[in-house]
Amino acid sequence: MDARTVGLDALPWGQSYAELPARLYQRAGPRPAPAPDWIRLNHAVARSLGLDPATLAGPEGLAILVGNRIPAPAEPLAQAYAGHQFGHFVPQLGDGRALLLGELTDRNGVRRDVQLKGSGPTPYARGGDGRAPIGPVIREYLGSEALAALGIPTTRALAAVTTGETVYRWQPEPGAVLARVAASHLRIGTFEYAAARGDEAGVRALADYALARHYPDRAGAERPYQALLEGVSAATADLVADWMHAGFIHGVMNTDNLAIAGETIDYGPFGFMDAFDPATVYSSIDTQGRYAYDQQPVIAEWNLARLAEALLPLLGTTREQALARAQEALAGFRPRFEARHRAGLRARIGLAEARDGDDALANELLRHMAEQGADWTLTFRRLSDLPSDTAEADEPVRRLFQAPAAFDAWAAAWRERLAAEVRSDADRRTAMRAINPAYTLRNHLAQWAVDAATERLDLAPMEQLLQVLSEPYADHPGWEHLAQPPQPEARVTRTFCGT
Ligand code: AMP
Ligand code: MG
């Protein structure tokens, strides 16, 4: 097919990253895939980029999305970055198996990166094979779609395709490429890369780039680099609070996996909690629980301190002044996180107004849920349907608690508090249903979709999950089983980074 009839070459591909100092990236090309085939094209994301899904779904689109064909104006590159991995600094990471194809401007006028992940080794591969197995590609596709449907900032999957190659991890698996779209792929680790080399000009160039692209309102501030740090801190605080409300555990919050734009990025061994336990860890490599559910705000703040260190030379003329400004910028993280987290919990239990004692009431529920192994998603969802004037219909919530009496005592206090609300009970229930999803990407469901695809190239489970996860607040008659926690034998307690 002639490329011009498809129009993909004619798109205004940009590559603003290439205007940064050349030591921050390397030009690289993809390794051809022998026999590409579709896993899935994300029509909604394609349309958001102004791409015609029907065009992209053709052979030319497939060739581009697997890396077999570079659209003429695009000049792919691999980004350099460093990162603190599980607390230890690694000065040289970078896109080892990913290529930044280029940028497209979305329908809102926002420039978006299009990246191919799993497209072959780059100069930053450090001996890795540059590939991605189908399992993690499908997991990232599902995870990012799930968060997006909850309104949580995230990179998006534009497409997932198989390459026709076999990738060897624990077992042979079909190889795949994920084409993903991001506000940018700037990470805290990108700044650490330049800083670790004493490259102040590089840090400054990155900071100016980040300000212009992600925080333009702050670029004109009296102290723009402090304003940048404050902006990243605020976006990260909001993001982590949103994760907590979704029961989401990122799993590998290394500084190279934290995006400057405040989007969720790099889905590895992530998970959505079933029974609430604040110490939940899914990652098989996180033996210390560093990235457990309830550690996420602490780790986010720690990561932001690493960003602050990288920015220090830009923050003041003396080290003391720079440190003081860094501290000032990061001081906002805790209160911002706490405020959003508390407001979110209040809303989740149906309180439109804020009153003394509300936080205690919400925390009391969380304590009972943790002690009684109550399901995170179902507790809030079913609570949404309970009337405020009678406990007669409480059974669906009660039975989520090992000892239902614990819930009864709490529910009595909750109803007393609801009585003080001005909002009608019907409105309260509607509002609760609109923020407490019925469906979440439970680990056993993700595993089900991955196993079907890996073992039989059966993509039906993935499709079914995407159907319900794309509208997580709706009831989907006939699909109730996809809202249920796993049977004990189906519980997934560890997910493998093996990416
Ligand atoms: P991740 O755990 O996916 O965040 O990756 C951490 C670092 O390892 C990044 O620099 C990746 O590019 C690199 N990496 C992970 N898997 C591979 C692979 N199969 N081949 C080359 N580099 C890889
Ligand atoms: Mg990563």
Coordinates of N, CA, C and O in Angstrom, one line a residue, residues 239-341:
L239 N -1.3 12.2 42.2 CA -1.3 10.9 41.6 C -1.3 9.8 42.6 O -2.1 8.8 42.5
V240 N -0.4 9.9 43.6 CA -0.3 8.8 44.6 C -1.6 8.7 45.4 O -2.0 7.6 45.7
A241 N -2.2 9.9 45.8 CA -3.5 9.8 46.5 C -4.5 9.1 45.6 O -5.3 8.2 46.1
D242 N -4.5 9.3 44.3 CA -5.5 8.7 43.5 C -5.2 7.2 43.4 O -6.1 6.4 43.4
W243 N -3.9 6.8 43.3 CA -3.6 5.4 43.4 C -4.1 4.7 44.6 O -4.7 3.6 44.6
M244 N -3.9 5.4 45.8 CA -4.4 4.8 47.0 C -5.9 4.6 47.0 O -6.4 3.6 47.5
H245 N -6.6 5.5 46.4 CA -8.1 5.4 46.4 C -8.5 4.2 45.5 O -9.5 3.6 45.7
A246 N -7.7 4.0 44.4 CA -8.0 2.9 43.5 C -7.5 1.6 44.0 O -7.7 0.5 43.4
G247 N -6.8 1.6 45.2 CA -6.2 0.3 45.7 C -5.1 -0.1 44.8 O -4.7 -1.3 44.7
F248 N -4.5 0.8 44.1 CA -3.4 0.5 43.1 C -2.0 0.5 43.8 O -1.7 1.4 44.6
I249 N -1.2 -0.5 43.5 CA 0.1 -0.5 43.9 C 1.0 -0.6 42.7 O 0.9 -1.5 41.9
H250 N 1.9 0.5 42.6 CA 2.7 0.5 41.4 C 3.7 -0.6 41.3 O 3.9 -1.2 40.3
G251 N 4.3 -0.9 42.4 CA 5.2 -2.1 42.5 C 6.7 -1.8 42.3 O 7.5 -2.5 43.0
V252 N 7.0 -0.9 41.5 CA 8.5 -0.5 41.3 C 8.6 1.0 41.2 O 9.0 1.5 40.1
M253 N 8.4 1.6 42.3 CA 8.5 3.1 42.3 C 10.0 3.6 42.4 O 10.4 4.4 43.2
N254 N 10.8 3.0 41.5 CA 12.2 3.5 41.4 C 12.1 4.9 40.7 O 11.1 5.2 40.1
T255 N 13.2 5.7 41.0 CA 13.1 7.1 40.4 C 13.0 7.1 38.9 O 12.6 8.1 38.3
D256 N 13.5 6.0 38.3 CA 13.4 6.0 36.8 C 12.0 5.6 36.3 O 11.7 5.6 35.1
N257 N 11.1 5.2 37.3 CA 9.7 4.9 36.9 C 8.8 5.9 37.4 O 7.6 5.6 37.6
L258 N 9.2 7.1 37.7 CA 8.3 8.2 38.2 C 8.4 9.4 37.2 O 9.5 9.9 37.0
A259 N 7.3 9.6 36.5 CA 7.3 10.6 35.5 C 7.2 12.0 36.0 O 6.4 12.3 36.9
I260 N 7.9 12.9 35.3 CA 7.9 14.3 35.7 C 6.5 15.0 35.4 O 6.1 15.9 36.1
A261 N 5.8 14.4 34.4 CA 4.5 15.0 34.1 C 3.4 14.6 35.1 O 2.3 15.1 35.0
G262 N 3.7 13.6 36.0 CA 2.7 13.2 37.0 C 1.8 12.1 36.5 O 0.7 11.9 37.0
E263 N 2.2 11.4 35.4 CA 1.5 10.3 34.9 C 2.0 9.0 35.5 O 3.2 8.9 35.8
T264 N 1.1 8.0 35.7 CA 1.6 6.7 36.0 C 2.4 6.1 34.8 O 1.9 6.2 33.7
I265 N 3.6 5.6 35.1 CA 4.4 5.1 33.9 C 5.1 3.8 34.3 O 5.3 3.6 35.5
D266 N 5.4 3.0 33.4 CA 6.2 1.8 33.5 C 5.5 0.8 34.5 O 5.9 0.6 35.6
Y267 N 4.5 0.2 33.9 CA 3.7 -0.9 34.6 C 4.5 -2.2 34.7 O 4.7 -2.8 33.6
G268 N 5.1 -2.5 35.8 CA 5.8 -3.8 35.9 C 4.9 -4.7 36.8 O 3.8 -5.1 36.4
P269 N 5.4 -5.0 37.9 CA 4.6 -5.9 38.8 C 3.5 -5.2 39.6 O 3.4 -5.4 40.8
F270 N 2.7 -4.4 38.9 CA 1.7 -3.6 39.6 C 0.5 -4.5 40.0 O 0.4 -5.6 39.6
G271 N -0.3 -4.0 40.8 CA -1.5 -4.7 41.2 C -2.6 -3.8 41.8 O -2.3 -2.7 42.3
F272 N -3.8 -4.3 41.7 CA -4.9 -3.6 42.4 C -5.3 -4.6 43.5 O -5.6 -5.8 43.3
M273 N -5.4 -4.1 44.7 CA -5.7 -4.9 45.9 C -7.1 -5.5 45.9 O -8.0 -4.9 45.4
D274 N -7.2 -6.7 46.4 CA -8.5 -7.4 46.6 C -8.8 -7.0 48.1 O -9.3 -5.9 48.3
A275 N -8.5 -7.9 49.0 CA -8.8 -7.6 50.4 C -7.8 -6.5 50.9 O -6.6 -6.5 50.5
F276 N -8.3 -5.6 51.6 CA -7.5 -4.4 52.0 C -6.5 -4.8 53.1 O -6.8 -5.3 54.1
D277 N -5.2 -4.6 52.7 CA -4.1 -4.8 53.6 C -3.1 -3.8 53.3 O -2.5 -3.8 52.2
P278 N -2.9 -2.8 54.2 CA -2.0 -1.7 53.8 C -0.5 -2.1 53.5 O 0.2 -1.4 52.8
A279 N -0.2 -3.3 53.9 CA 1.2 -3.8 53.7 C 1.3 -4.6 52.4 O 2.4 -5.2 52.2
T280 N 0.3 -4.6 51.6 CA 0.3 -5.4 50.4 C 1.5 -5.1 49.4 O 1.7 -3.9 49.1
V281 N 2.2 -6.1 49.0 CA 3.2 -6.1 48.0 C 2.9 -7.1 47.0 O 2.6 -8.3 47.4
Y282 N 3.0 -6.8 45.7 CA 2.8 -7.9 44.8 C 4.2 -8.3 44.1 O 4.3 -9.4 43.6
S283 N 5.1 -7.3 44.0 CA 6.3 -7.6 43.3 C 7.1 -8.7 43.9 O 7.5 -8.6 45.1
S284 N 7.5 -9.6 43.1 CA 8.2 -10.8 43.6 C 9.6 -10.3 44.0 O 10.3 -11.0 44.8
I285 N 10.1 -9.2 43.4 CA 11.5 -8.8 43.8 C 11.5 -7.9 44.9 O 12.6 -7.5 45.4
D286 N 10.4 -7.4 45.4 CA 10.3 -6.4 46.5 C 10.2 -7.2 47.9 O 9.2 -7.1 48.5
T287 N 11.3 -7.8 48.2 CA 11.3 -8.7 49.4 C 11.2 -7.9 50.7 O 10.7 -8.4 51.7
Q288 N 11.6 -6.6 50.7 CA 11.6 -5.8 51.9 C 10.2 -5.0 52.0 O 10.1 -4.3 53.0
G289 N 9.4 -5.1 51.0 CA 8.1 -4.3 51.1 C 8.4 -2.8 50.9 O 7.6 -2.0 51.4
R290 N 9.5 -2.5 50.3 CA 9.8 -1.0 50.1 C 8.6 -0.3 49.4 O 8.3 0.8 49.7
Y291 N 8.0 -1.0 48.4 CA 7.0 -0.4 47.6 C 5.6 -0.9 47.9 O 4.7 -1.0 47.0
A292 N 5.4 -1.3 49.2 CA 4.1 -1.7 49.6 C 3.0 -0.6 49.4 O 3.4 0.6 49.4
Y293 N 1.8 -1.0 49.4 CA 0.7 0.0 49.2 C 0.8 1.2 50.1 O 0.8 2.3 49.6
D294 N 1.0 1.1 51.4 CA 1.0 2.2 52.3 C 2.3 3.0 52.3 O 2.4 4.0 52.9
Q295 N 3.3 2.4 51.6 CA 4.6 3.1 51.6 C 4.7 4.1 50.4 O 5.6 4.9 50.3
Q296 N 3.7 4.1 49.5 CA 3.8 4.8 48.3 C 4.0 6.3 48.5 O 4.8 6.9 47.8
P297 N 3.2 7.0 49.4 CA 3.5 8.4 49.6 C 4.9 8.7 50.2 O 5.6 9.6 49.8
V298 N 5.4 7.8 51.1 CA 6.7 8.0 51.6 C 7.8 7.9 50.5 O 8.7 8.7 50.5
I299 N 7.6 6.9 49.7 CA 8.6 6.7 48.6 C 8.5 7.8 47.6 O 9.5 8.2 47.1
A300 N 7.3 8.2 47.3 CA 7.2 9.3 46.3 C 7.9 10.5 46.8 O 8.7 11.2 46.1
E301 N 7.8 10.8 48.1 CA 8.5 12.0 48.7 C 10.0 11.7 48.7 O 10.8 12.7 48.4
W302 N 10.4 10.5 48.9 CA 11.9 10.2 48.8 C 12.4 10.4 47.4 O 13.4 11.0 47.2
N303 N 11.6 10.0 46.5 CA 12.0 10.1 45.1 C 12.1 11.6 44.7 O 13.0 12.0 44.0
L304 N 11.1 12.4 45.2 CA 11.1 13.8 44.9 C 12.4 14.5 45.5 O 12.9 15.4 44.9
A305 N 12.8 14.0 46.6 CA 14.1 14.5 47.2 C 15.3 14.2 46.3 O 16.2 15.0 46.2
R306 N 15.2 13.1 45.6 CA 16.3 12.8 44.6 C 16.2 13.8 43.4 O 17.2 14.2 42.9
L307 N 15.0 14.1 43.0 CA 14.9 15.1 42.0 C 15.4 16.5 42.4 O 16.1 17.2 41.7
A308 N 15.1 16.8 43.7 CA 15.5 18.1 44.3 C 17.1 18.1 44.3 O 17.7 19.1 43.9
E309 N 17.7 17.0 44.6 CA 19.2 16.9 44.6 C 19.7 17.2 43.2 O 20.7 17.9 43.1
A310 N 19.1 16.6 42.2 CA 19.6 16.8 40.9 C 19.4 18.3 40.4 O 20.2 18.8 39.7
L311 N 18.4 18.9 41.0 CA 18.1 20.3 40.6 C 18.9 21.3 41.4 O 18.9 22.5 41.1
L312 N 19.6 20.9 42.5 CA 20.2 21.8 43.4 C 21.0 22.9 42.8 O 20.8 24.1 43.1
P313 N 21.9 22.6 41.8 CA 22.7 23.7 41.2 C 21.8 24.8 40.6 O 22.3 25.9 40.4
L314 N 20.6 24.5 40.3 CA 19.7 25.5 39.7 C 18.9 26.3 40.7 O 18.2 27.3 40.3
L315 N 18.9 25.8 41.9 CA 17.9 26.4 42.9 C 18.5 27.6 43.7 O 17.7 28.3 44.3
G316 N 19.8 27.7 43.7 CA 20.3 28.9 44.5 C 21.7 29.1 44.1 O 22.4 28.3 43.4
T317 N 22.2 30.2 44.6 CA 23.6 30.6 44.3 C 24.6 29.9 45.3 O 25.8 29.8 45.0
T318 N 24.1 29.6 46.5 CA 24.9 28.9 47.5 C 24.2 27.6 47.8 O 23.0 27.4 47.6
R319 N 25.0 26.6 48.3 CA 24.4 25.3 48.6 C 23.3 25.4 49.7 O 22.3 24.8 49.6
E320 N 23.6 26.3 50.7 CA 22.6 26.5 51.7 C 21.3 27.1 51.2 O 20.2 26.6 51.5
Q321 N 21.4 28.0 50.3 CA 20.2 28.7 49.7 C 19.4 27.6 48.9 O 18.2 27.5 49.0
A322 N 20.2 26.9 48.1 CA 19.6 25.9 47.2 C 18.8 24.8 48.1 O 17.7 24.4 47.8
L323 N 19.5 24.4 49.2 CA 18.9 23.4 50.0 C 17.6 23.9 50.7 O 16.6 23.2 50.7
A324 N 17.7 25.1 51.1 CA 16.5 25.7 51.7 C 15.3 25.8 50.8 O 14.2 25.5 51.1
R325 N 15.6 26.2 49.5 CA 14.6 26.3 48.5 C 14.0 24.9 48.1 O 12.8 24.7 47.9
A326 N 14.9 23.9 48.1 CA 14.5 22.5 47.8 C 13.5 22.1 48.9 O 12.4 21.5 48.6
Q327 N 13.9 22.4 50.1 CA 13.0 22.0 51.3 C 11.7 22.7 51.2 O 10.6 22.1 51.5
E328 N 11.8 23.9 50.9 CA 10.5 24.7 50.8 C 9.6 24.1 49.7 O 8.4 24.0 49.9
A329 N 10.2 23.7 48.6 CA 9.4 23.2 47.5 C 8.8 21.9 47.9 O 7.7 21.6 47.5
L330 N 9.5 21.1 48.6 CA 9.0 19.7 48.9 C 8.1 19.7 50.2 O 7.4 18.7 50.4
A331 N 8.1 20.8 50.9 CA 7.3 20.9 52.1 C 5.8 20.7 51.8 O 5.0 20.3 52.6
G332 N 5.5 21.1 50.6 CA 4.1 21.0 50.2 C 3.6 19.6 49.9 O 2.4 19.4 49.8
F333 N 4.5 18.6 49.8 CA 4.1 17.3 49.3 C 3.1 16.7 50.3 O 2.0 16.2 49.9
R334 N 3.5 16.6 51.6 CA 2.7 15.9 52.6 C 1.3 16.4 52.7 O 0.3 15.7 52.6
P335 N 1.2 17.8 53.0 CA -0.1 18.3 53.2 C -1.0 18.1 51.9 O -2.2 17.9 52.1
R336 N -0.4 18.3 50.8 CA -1.2 18.1 49.6 C -1.7 16.7 49.4 O -2.8 16.4 49.1
F337 N -0.8 15.7 49.7 CA -1.2 14.3 49.6 C -2.3 14.0 50.6 O -3.3 13.5 50.3
E338 N -2.0 14.5 51.8 CA -3.0 14.2 52.9 C -4.4 14.8 52.6 O -5.4 14.1 52.8
A339 N -4.4 16.0 52.1 CA -5.6 16.7 51.9 C -6.4 15.9 50.8 O -7.6 15.7 50.9
R340 N -5.7 15.5 49.7 CA -6.4 14.8 48.6 C -6.9 13.4 49.1 O -7.9 13.0 48.7
H341 N -6.0 12.8 49.9 CA -6.3 11.5 50.3 C -7.5 11.5 51.3 O -8.5 10.7 51.1

